[in-house]
JSON list of C-alpha atoms and ligand atoms in Angstrom, two decimals:
[
{"chain": "A", "resi": 19, "resn": "MET", "atom": "CA", "xyz": [-11.24, 4.64, -11.78]},
{"chain": "A", "resi": 20, "resn": "SER", "atom": "CA", "xyz": [-14.59, 3.79, -13.25]},
{"chain": "A", "resi": 21, "resn": "ASP", "atom": "CA", "xyz": [-15.54, 0.42, -11.82]},
{"chain": "A", "resi": 22, "resn": "VAL", "atom": "CA", "xyz": [-14.76, 0.63, -8.09]},
{"chain": "A", "resi": 23, "resn": "ASN", "atom": "CA", "xyz": [-16.94, 2.93, -6.04]},
{"chain": "A", "resi": 24, "resn": "ASP", "atom": "CA", "xyz": [-16.46, 4.10, -2.47]},
{"chain": "A", "resi": 25, "resn": "ALA", "atom": "CA", "xyz": [-18.72, 1.39, -0.99]},
{"chain": "A", "resi": 26, "resn": "GLU", "atom": "CA", "xyz": [-16.74, -1.34, -2.74]},
{"chain": "A", "resi": 27, "resn": "LEU", "atom": "CA", "xyz": [-13.52, 0.22, -1.55]},
{"chain": "A", "resi": 28, "resn": "ALA", "atom": "CA", "xyz": [-14.75, 0.02, 2.05]},
{"chain": "A", "resi": 29, "resn": "LYS", "atom": "CA", "xyz": [-15.39, -3.71, 1.53]},
{"chain": "A", "resi": 30, "resn": "PHE", "atom": "CA", "xyz": [-11.95, -4.30, 0.03]},
{"chain": "A", "resi": 31, "resn": "SER", "atom": "CA", "xyz": [-10.00, -3.06, 3.00]},
{"chain": "A", "resi": 32, "resn": "LYS", "atom": "CA", "xyz": [-10.77, -2.14, 6.61]},
{"chain": "A", "resi": 33, "resn": "ILE", "atom": "CA", "xyz": [-8.51, 0.86, 6.25]},
{"chain": "A", "resi": 34, "resn": "PHE", "atom": "CA", "xyz": [-11.06, 2.40, 3.89]},
{"chain": "A", "resi": 35, "resn": "ALA", "atom": "CA", "xyz": [-13.99, 1.29, 6.03]},
{"chain": "A", "resi": 36, "resn": "ALA", "atom": "CA", "xyz": [-12.50, 3.50, 8.76]},
{"chain": "A", "resi": 37, "resn": "LEU", "atom": "CA", "xyz": [-12.81, 6.59, 6.54]},
{"chain": "A", "resi": 38, "resn": "ASP", "atom": "CA", "xyz": [-16.04, 8.50, 6.15]},
{"chain": "A", "resi": 39, "resn": "GLU", "atom": "CA", "xyz": [-17.96, 8.41, 2.89]},
{"chain": "A", "resi": 40, "resn": "ALA", "atom": "CA", "xyz": [-16.75, 11.85, 1.82]},
{"chain": "A", "resi": 41, "resn": "GLY", "atom": "CA", "xyz": [-13.13, 10.82, 2.32]},
{"chain": "A", "resi": 42, "resn": "ARG", "atom": "CA", "xyz": [-13.58, 7.61, 0.37]},
{"chain": "A", "resi": 43, "resn": "LYS", "atom": "CA", "xyz": [-15.36, 9.44, -2.44]},
{"chain": "A", "resi": 44, "resn": "LYS", "atom": "CA", "xyz": [-12.53, 11.95, -2.68]},
{"chain": "A", "resi": 45, "resn": "LEU", "atom": "CA", "xyz": [-9.94, 9.17, -2.88]},
{"chain": "A", "resi": 46, "resn": "VAL", "atom": "CA", "xyz": [-11.98, 7.20, -5.42]},
{"chain": "A", "resi": 47, "resn": "SER", "atom": "CA", "xyz": [-12.30, 10.29, -7.63]},
{"chain": "A", "resi": 48, "resn": "LEU", "atom": "CA", "xyz": [-8.50, 10.64, -7.71]},
{"chain": "A", "resi": 49, "resn": "SER", "atom": "CA", "xyz": [-7.66, 6.96, -7.97]},
{"chain": "A", "resi": 50, "resn": "VAL", "atom": "CA", "xyz": [-6.14, 5.13, -10.90]},
{"chain": "A", "resi": 51, "resn": "LYS", "atom": "CA", "xyz": [-6.73, 1.47, -11.59]},
{"chain": "A", "resi": 52, "resn": "LYS", "atom": "CA", "xyz": [-3.67, -0.36, -12.89]},
{"chain": "A", "resi": 53, "resn": "ALA", "atom": "CA", "xyz": [-2.97, -3.89, -14.08]},
{"chain": "A", "resi": 54, "resn": "PHE", "atom": "CA", "xyz": [0.42, -5.59, -13.83]},
{"chain": "A", "resi": 55, "resn": "ALA", "atom": "CA", "xyz": [1.65, -8.76, -15.50]},
{"chain": "A", "resi": 56, "resn": "LYS", "atom": "CA", "xyz": [3.35, -11.51, -13.49]},
{"chain": "A", "resi": 57, "resn": "ASP", "atom": "CA", "xyz": [6.87, -10.42, -12.41]},
{"chain": "A", "resi": 58, "resn": "ALA", "atom": "CA", "xyz": [6.19, -6.72, -13.05]},
{"chain": "A", "resi": 59, "resn": "VAL", "atom": "CA", "xyz": [7.62, -4.31, -10.47]},
{"chain": "A", "resi": 60, "resn": "ILE", "atom": "CA", "xyz": [4.82, -2.25, -8.96]},
{"chain": "A", "resi": 61, "resn": "CYS", "atom": "CA", "xyz": [7.07, -0.13, -6.77]},
{"chain": "A", "resi": 62, "resn": "ARG", "atom": "CA", "xyz": [10.78, -0.25, -6.18]},
{"chain": "A", "resi": 63, "resn": "GLU", "atom": "CA", "xyz": [12.86, 0.17, -3.02]},
{"chain": "A", "resi": 64, "resn": "GLY", "atom": "CA", "xyz": [14.52, 3.60, -2.97]},
{"chain": "A", "resi": 65, "resn": "ASP", "atom": "CA", "xyz": [11.99, 5.27, -5.28]},
{"chain": "A", "resi": 66, "resn": "PRO", "atom": "CA", "xyz": [9.99, 8.25, -4.03]},
{"chain": "A", "resi": 67, "resn": "GLY", "atom": "CA", "xyz": [6.61, 7.27, -2.54]},
{"chain": "A", "resi": 68, "resn": "THR", "atom": "CA", "xyz": [4.13, 9.22, -4.62]},
{"chain": "A", "resi": 69, "resn": "GLU", "atom": "CA", "xyz": [1.32, 6.66, -4.49]},
{"chain": "A", "resi": 70, "resn": "PHE", "atom": "CA", "xyz": [-0.55, 4.41, -2.08]},
{"chain": "A", "resi": 71, "resn": "PHE", "atom": "CA", "xyz": [-1.90, 1.10, -3.42]},
{"chain": "A", "resi": 72, "resn": "VAL", "atom": "CA", "xyz": [-4.70, -1.31, -2.64]},
{"chain": "A", "resi": 73, "resn": "LEU", "atom": "CA", "xyz": [-4.57, -4.76, -4.16]},
{"chain": "A", "resi": 74, "resn": "THR", "atom": "CA", "xyz": [-7.91, -5.54, -5.77]},
{"chain": "A", "resi": 75, "resn": "LYS", "atom": "CA", "xyz": [-6.81, -8.77, -7.46]},
{"chain": "A", "resi": 76, "resn": "GLY", "atom": "CA", "xyz": [-3.92, -11.19, -7.13]},
{"chain": "A", "resi": 77, "resn": "THR", "atom": "CA", "xyz": [-0.87, -11.51, -4.92]},
{"chain": "A", "resi": 78, "resn": "VAL", "atom": "CA", "xyz": [2.42, -9.63, -4.69]},
{"chain": "A", "resi": 79, "resn": "SER", "atom": "CA", "xyz": [5.78, -10.28, -3.08]},
{"chain": "A", "resi": 80, "resn": "VAL", "atom": "CA", "xyz": [7.51, -7.73, -0.90]},
{"chain": "A", "resi": 81, "resn": "SER", "atom": "CA", "xyz": [11.31, -7.87, -0.72]},
{"chain": "A", "resi": 82, "resn": "ALA", "atom": "CA", "xyz": [14.22, -5.65, 0.25]},
{"chain": "A", "resi": 83, "resn": "ASP", "atom": "CA", "xyz": [17.83, -5.53, -0.83]},
{"chain": "A", "resi": 84, "resn": "ASP", "atom": "CA", "xyz": [20.15, -7.43, 1.50]},
{"chain": "A", "resi": 85, "resn": "PHE", "atom": "CA", "xyz": [23.69, -6.79, 0.29]},
{"chain": "A", "resi": 86, "resn": "GLY", "atom": "CA", "xyz": [22.76, -7.44, -3.32]},
{"chain": "A", "resi": 87, "resn": "ASN", "atom": "CA", "xyz": [20.25, -10.23, -2.68]},
{"chain": "A", "resi": 88, "resn": "ALA", "atom": "CA", "xyz": [16.48, -9.80, -2.54]},
{"chain": "A", "resi": 89, "resn": "LYS", "atom": "CA", "xyz": [15.31, -10.73, 0.96]},
{"chain": "A", "resi": 90, "resn": "ALA", "atom": "CA", "xyz": [11.69, -11.91, 0.98]},
{"chain": "A", "resi": 91, "resn": "LEU", "atom": "CA", "xyz": [9.65, -9.95, 3.53]},
{"chain": "A", "resi": 92, "resn": "ALA", "atom": "CA", "xyz": [6.01, -10.82, 2.85]},
{"chain": "A", "resi": 93, "resn": "THR", "atom": "CA", "xyz": [3.33, -11.87, 0.42]},
{"chain": "A", "resi": 94, "resn": "LEU", "atom": "CA", "xyz": [0.27, -9.64, 0.21]},
{"chain": "A", "resi": 95, "resn": "GLY", "atom": "CA", "xyz": [-3.11, -10.55, -1.30]},
{"chain": "A", "resi": 96, "resn": "THR", "atom": "CA", "xyz": [-6.41, -9.06, -2.39]},
{"chain": "A", "resi": 97, "resn": "GLY", "atom": "CA", "xyz": [-7.71, -6.45, 0.03]},
{"chain": "A", "resi": 98, "resn": "GLN", "atom": "CA", "xyz": [-4.29, -5.60, 1.44]},
{"chain": "A", "resi": 99, "resn": "PHE", "atom": "CA", "xyz": [-2.58, -2.28, 0.91]},
{"chain": "A", "resi": 100, "resn": "PHE", "atom": "CA", "xyz": [1.02, -1.22, 0.45]},
{"chain": "A", "resi": 101, "resn": "GLY", "atom": "CA", "xyz": [3.04, 1.91, -0.12]},
{"chain": "A", "resi": 102, "resn": "GLU", "atom": "CA", "xyz": [2.03, 3.48, 3.21]},
{"chain": "A", "resi": 103, "resn": "ILE", "atom": "CA", "xyz": [5.53, 3.60, 4.70]},
{"chain": "A", "resi": 104, "resn": "ALA", "atom": "CA", "xyz": [7.10, 6.06, 2.26]},
{"chain": "A", "resi": 105, "resn": "LEU", "atom": "CA", "xyz": [3.91, 8.04, 2.28]},
{"chain": "A", "resi": 106, "resn": "LEU", "atom": "CA", "xyz": [3.78, 8.46, 6.06]},
{"chain": "A", "resi": 107, "resn": "ALA", "atom": "CA", "xyz": [7.50, 8.91, 6.57]},
{"chain": "A", "resi": 108, "resn": "GLY", "atom": "CA", "xyz": [8.05, 11.14, 3.54]},
{"chain": "A", "resi": 109, "resn": "GLN", "atom": "CA", "xyz": [10.99, 8.87, 2.71]},
{"chain": "A", "resi": 110, "resn": "PRO", "atom": "CA", "xyz": [11.87, 6.59, -0.20]},
{"chain": "A", "resi": 111, "resn": "ARG", "atom": "CA", "xyz": [10.22, 3.18, -0.58]},
{"chain": "A", "resi": 112, "resn": "GLN", "atom": "CA", "xyz": [11.53, 0.63, 1.93]},
{"chain": "A", "resi": 113, "resn": "ALA", "atom": "CA", "xyz": [10.84, -2.39, -0.24]},
{"chain": "A", "resi": 114, "resn": "THR", "atom": "CA", "xyz": [10.19, -3.62, -3.76]},
{"chain": "A", "resi": 115, "resn": "VAL", "atom": "CA", "xyz": [6.75, -4.98, -4.59]},
{"chain": "A", "resi": 116, "resn": "ILE", "atom": "CA", "xyz": [6.46, -7.46, -7.47]},
{"chain": "A", "resi": 117, "resn": "ALA", "atom": "CA", "xyz": [3.38, -9.12, -9.00]},
{"chain": "A", "resi": 118, "resn": "LEU", "atom": "CA", "xyz": [3.39, -12.89, -8.38]},
{"chain": "A", "resi": 119, "resn": "GLU", "atom": "CA", "xyz": [0.61, -13.36, -10.95]},
{"chain": "A", "resi": 120, "resn": "PRO", "atom": "CA", "xyz": [-1.51, -10.98, -13.05]},
{"chain": "A", "resi": 121, "resn": "VAL", "atom": "CA", "xyz": [-2.44, -8.30, -10.54]},
{"chain": "A", "resi": 122, "resn": "GLU", "atom": "CA", "xyz": [-4.82, -5.36, -10.32]},
{"chain": "A", "resi": 123, "resn": "VAL", "atom": "CA", "xyz": [-4.28, -2.46, -7.97]},
{"chain": "A", "resi": 124, "resn": "VAL", "atom": "CA", "xyz": [-5.89, 0.86, -7.30]},
{"chain": "A", "resi": 125, "resn": "GLY", "atom": "CA", "xyz": [-3.40, 3.67, -6.79]},
{"chain": "A", "resi": 126, "resn": "PHE", "atom": "CA", "xyz": [-4.10, 6.86, -4.85]},
{"chain": "A", "resi": 127, "resn": "PRO", "atom": "CA", "xyz": [-1.95, 10.01, -5.01]},
{"chain": "A", "resi": 128, "resn": "ARG", "atom": "CA", "xyz": [0.07, 10.69, -1.87]},
{"chain": "A", "resi": 129, "resn": "ASP", "atom": "CA", "xyz": [-1.17, 14.22, -1.14]},
{"chain": "A", "resi": 130, "resn": "ALA", "atom": "CA", "xyz": [-4.84, 13.21, -1.26]},
{"chain": "A", "resi": 131, "resn": "VAL", "atom": "CA", "xyz": [-4.21, 10.19, 0.98]},
{"chain": "A", "resi": 132, "resn": "VAL", "atom": "CA", "xyz": [-2.38, 12.33, 3.53]},
{"chain": "A", "resi": 133, "resn": "GLU", "atom": "CA", "xyz": [-5.16, 14.93, 3.52]},
{"chain": "A", "resi": 134, "resn": "VAL", "atom": "CA", "xyz": [-8.03, 12.44, 3.81]},
{"chain": "A", "resi": 135, "resn": "PHE", "atom": "CA", "xyz": [-6.36, 10.28, 6.49]},
{"chain": "A", "resi": 136, "resn": "ARG", "atom": "CA", "xyz": [-5.34, 13.32, 8.57]},
{"chain": "A", "resi": 137, "resn": "ALA", "atom": "CA", "xyz": [-9.03, 14.17, 8.79]},
{"chain": "A", "resi": 138, "resn": "ALA", "atom": "CA", "xyz": [-9.87, 10.62, 9.97]},
{"chain": "A", "resi": 139, "resn": "PRO", "atom": "CA", "xyz": [-7.76, 9.87, 13.07]},
{"chain": "A", "resi": 140, "resn": "GLN", "atom": "CA", "xyz": [-8.99, 6.27, 13.46]},
{"chain": "A", "resi": 141, "resn": "ALA", "atom": "CA", "xyz": [-8.02, 5.39, 9.91]},
{"chain": "A", "resi": 142, "resn": "LEU", "atom": "CA", "xyz": [-4.71, 7.22, 10.25]},
{"chain": "A", "resi": 143, "resn": "THR", "atom": "CA", "xyz": [-3.93, 5.23, 13.40]},
{"chain": "A", "resi": 144, "resn": "LEU", "atom": "CA", "xyz": [-4.59, 1.96, 11.55]},
{"chain": "A", "resi": 145, "resn": "LEU", "atom": "CA", "xyz": [-2.29, 3.04, 8.75]},
{"chain": "A", "resi": 146, "resn": "GLN", "atom": "CA", "xyz": [0.44, 4.09, 11.19]},
{"chain": "A", "resi": 147, "resn": "GLN", "atom": "CA", "xyz": [0.14, 0.85, 13.17]},
{"chain": "A", "resi": 148, "resn": "THR", "atom": "CA", "xyz": [0.49, -1.27, 10.05]},
{"chain": "A", "resi": 149, "resn": "SER", "atom": "CA", "xyz": [3.45, 0.81, 8.94]},
{"chain": "A", "resi": 150, "resn": "LEU", "atom": "CA", "xyz": [5.16, 0.31, 12.31]},
{"chain": "A", "resi": 151, "resn": "VAL", "atom": "CA", "xyz": [4.49, -3.43, 12.45]},
{"chain": "A", "resi": 152, "resn": "ARG", "atom": "CA", "xyz": [5.83, -3.88, 8.91]},
{"chain": "A", "resi": 153, "resn": "THR", "atom": "CA", "xyz": [8.92, -1.78, 9.60]},
{"chain": "A", "resi": 154, "resn": "GLU", "atom": "CA", "xyz": [9.68, -3.84, 12.71]},
{"chain": "A", "resi": 155, "resn": "GLU", "atom": "CA", "xyz": [9.08, -7.07, 10.79]},
{"chain": "A", "resi": 156, "resn": "THR", "atom": "CA", "xyz": [11.44, -5.90, 8.05]},
{"chain": "A", "resi": 157, "resn": "MET", "atom": "CA", "xyz": [14.13, -5.04, 10.59]},
{"chain": "A", "resi": 158, "resn": "LYS", "atom": "CA", "xyz": [13.80, -8.47, 12.20]},
{"chain": "A", "resi": 159, "resn": "LYS", "atom": "CA", "xyz": [13.98, -10.26, 8.84]},
{"chain": "A", "resi": 160, "resn": "MET", "atom": "CA", "xyz": [17.00, -8.25, 7.74]},
{"chain": "A", "resi": 161, "resn": "MET", "atom": "CA", "xyz": [18.85, -9.31, 10.89]},
{"chain": "A", "resi": 162, "resn": "GLU", "atom": "CA", "xyz": [18.06, -13.02, 10.47]},
{"chain": "B", "resi": 360, "resn": "CMP", "atom": "P1", "xyz": [6.71, 1.64, 1.05]},
{"chain": "B", "resi": 360, "resn": "CMP", "atom": "O1", "xyz": [8.01, 1.61, 1.76]},
{"chain": "B", "resi": 360, "resn": "CMP", "atom": "O2", "xyz": [6.10, 2.94, 0.73]},
{"chain": "B", "resi": 360, "resn": "CMP", "atom": "O3", "xyz": [6.83, 0.79, -0.31]},
{"chain": "B", "resi": 360, "resn": "CMP", "atom": "C1", "xyz": [7.07, -0.61, -0.21]},
{"chain": "B", "resi": 360, "resn": "CMP", "atom": "C2", "xyz": [5.97, -1.21, 0.64]},
{"chain": "B", "resi": 360, "resn": "CMP", "atom": "O4", "xyz": [6.10, -2.58, 0.95]},
{"chain": "B", "resi": 360, "resn": "CMP", "atom": "C3", "xyz": [5.93, -0.54, 2.02]},
{"chain": "B", "resi": 360, "resn": "CMP", "atom": "O5", "xyz": [5.63, 0.82, 1.90]},
{"chain": "B", "resi": 360, "resn": "CMP", "atom": "C4", "xyz": [4.94, -1.42, 2.71]},
{"chain": "B", "resi": 360, "resn": "CMP", "atom": "O6", "xyz": [3.63, -1.12, 2.29]},
{"chain": "B", "resi": 360, "resn": "CMP", "atom": "C5", "xyz": [5.34, -2.79, 2.13]},
{"chain": "B", "resi": 360, "resn": "CMP", "atom": "N1", "xyz": [6.19, -3.48, 3.12]},
{"chain": "B", "resi": 360, "resn": "CMP", "atom": "C6", "xyz": [7.43, -3.15, 3.52]},
{"chain": "B", "resi": 360, "resn": "CMP", "atom": "N2", "xyz": [7.89, -4.01, 4.45]},
{"chain": "B", "resi": 360, "resn": "CMP", "atom": "C7", "xyz": [6.90, -4.92, 4.63]},
{"chain": "B", "resi": 360, "resn": "CMP", "atom": "C8", "xyz": [6.75, -6.08, 5.45]},
{"chain": "B", "resi": 360, "resn": "CMP", "atom": "N3", "xyz": [7.71, -6.47, 6.29]},
{"chain": "B", "resi": 360, "resn": "CMP", "atom": "N4", "xyz": [5.57, -6.76, 5.38]},
{"chain": "B", "resi": 360, "resn": "CMP", "atom": "C9", "xyz": [4.60, -6.38, 4.53]},
{"chain": "B", "resi": 360, "resn": "CMP", "atom": "N5", "xyz": [4.69, -5.30, 3.72]},
{"chain": "B", "resi": 360, "resn": "CMP", "atom": "C10", "xyz": [5.82, -4.57, 3.78]}
]
């Protein structure tokens, strides 16, 4: 990634603000900026979770398969992250994330994220809390 530095990353999302500068720099050095057209699938339910994403532009929908129908779970916007559940649980993706408009994300490789967040307990706690809240929310929605 050439045009987002560690200070900008900290401004994008509080999860990165909770990391120290060295951790952010490491993640930035391994990150990949990606653009997606409207309706493009950014990650798909059931796929392995090899990447963690931060939305730097645009909005995405999050949905999960409900007996063959896509059940809407959430809409995420600039500054929000996704892909943390598979990463933390070491399990396949729990949902499909689709661009609702032209979208830009920064992707970080799983192993580096795990390493950097393990060394920053406060940031790891934030990530785990979000993951838990979202998992509970998904369970509730799937039972509606
Ligand atoms: P993961 O399961 O790795 O990949 C799909 C992502 O969608 C997931 O991580 C979360 O980041 C996100 N996600 C899943 N369920 C919800 C939800 N209920 N609300 C918001 N985001 C969610």
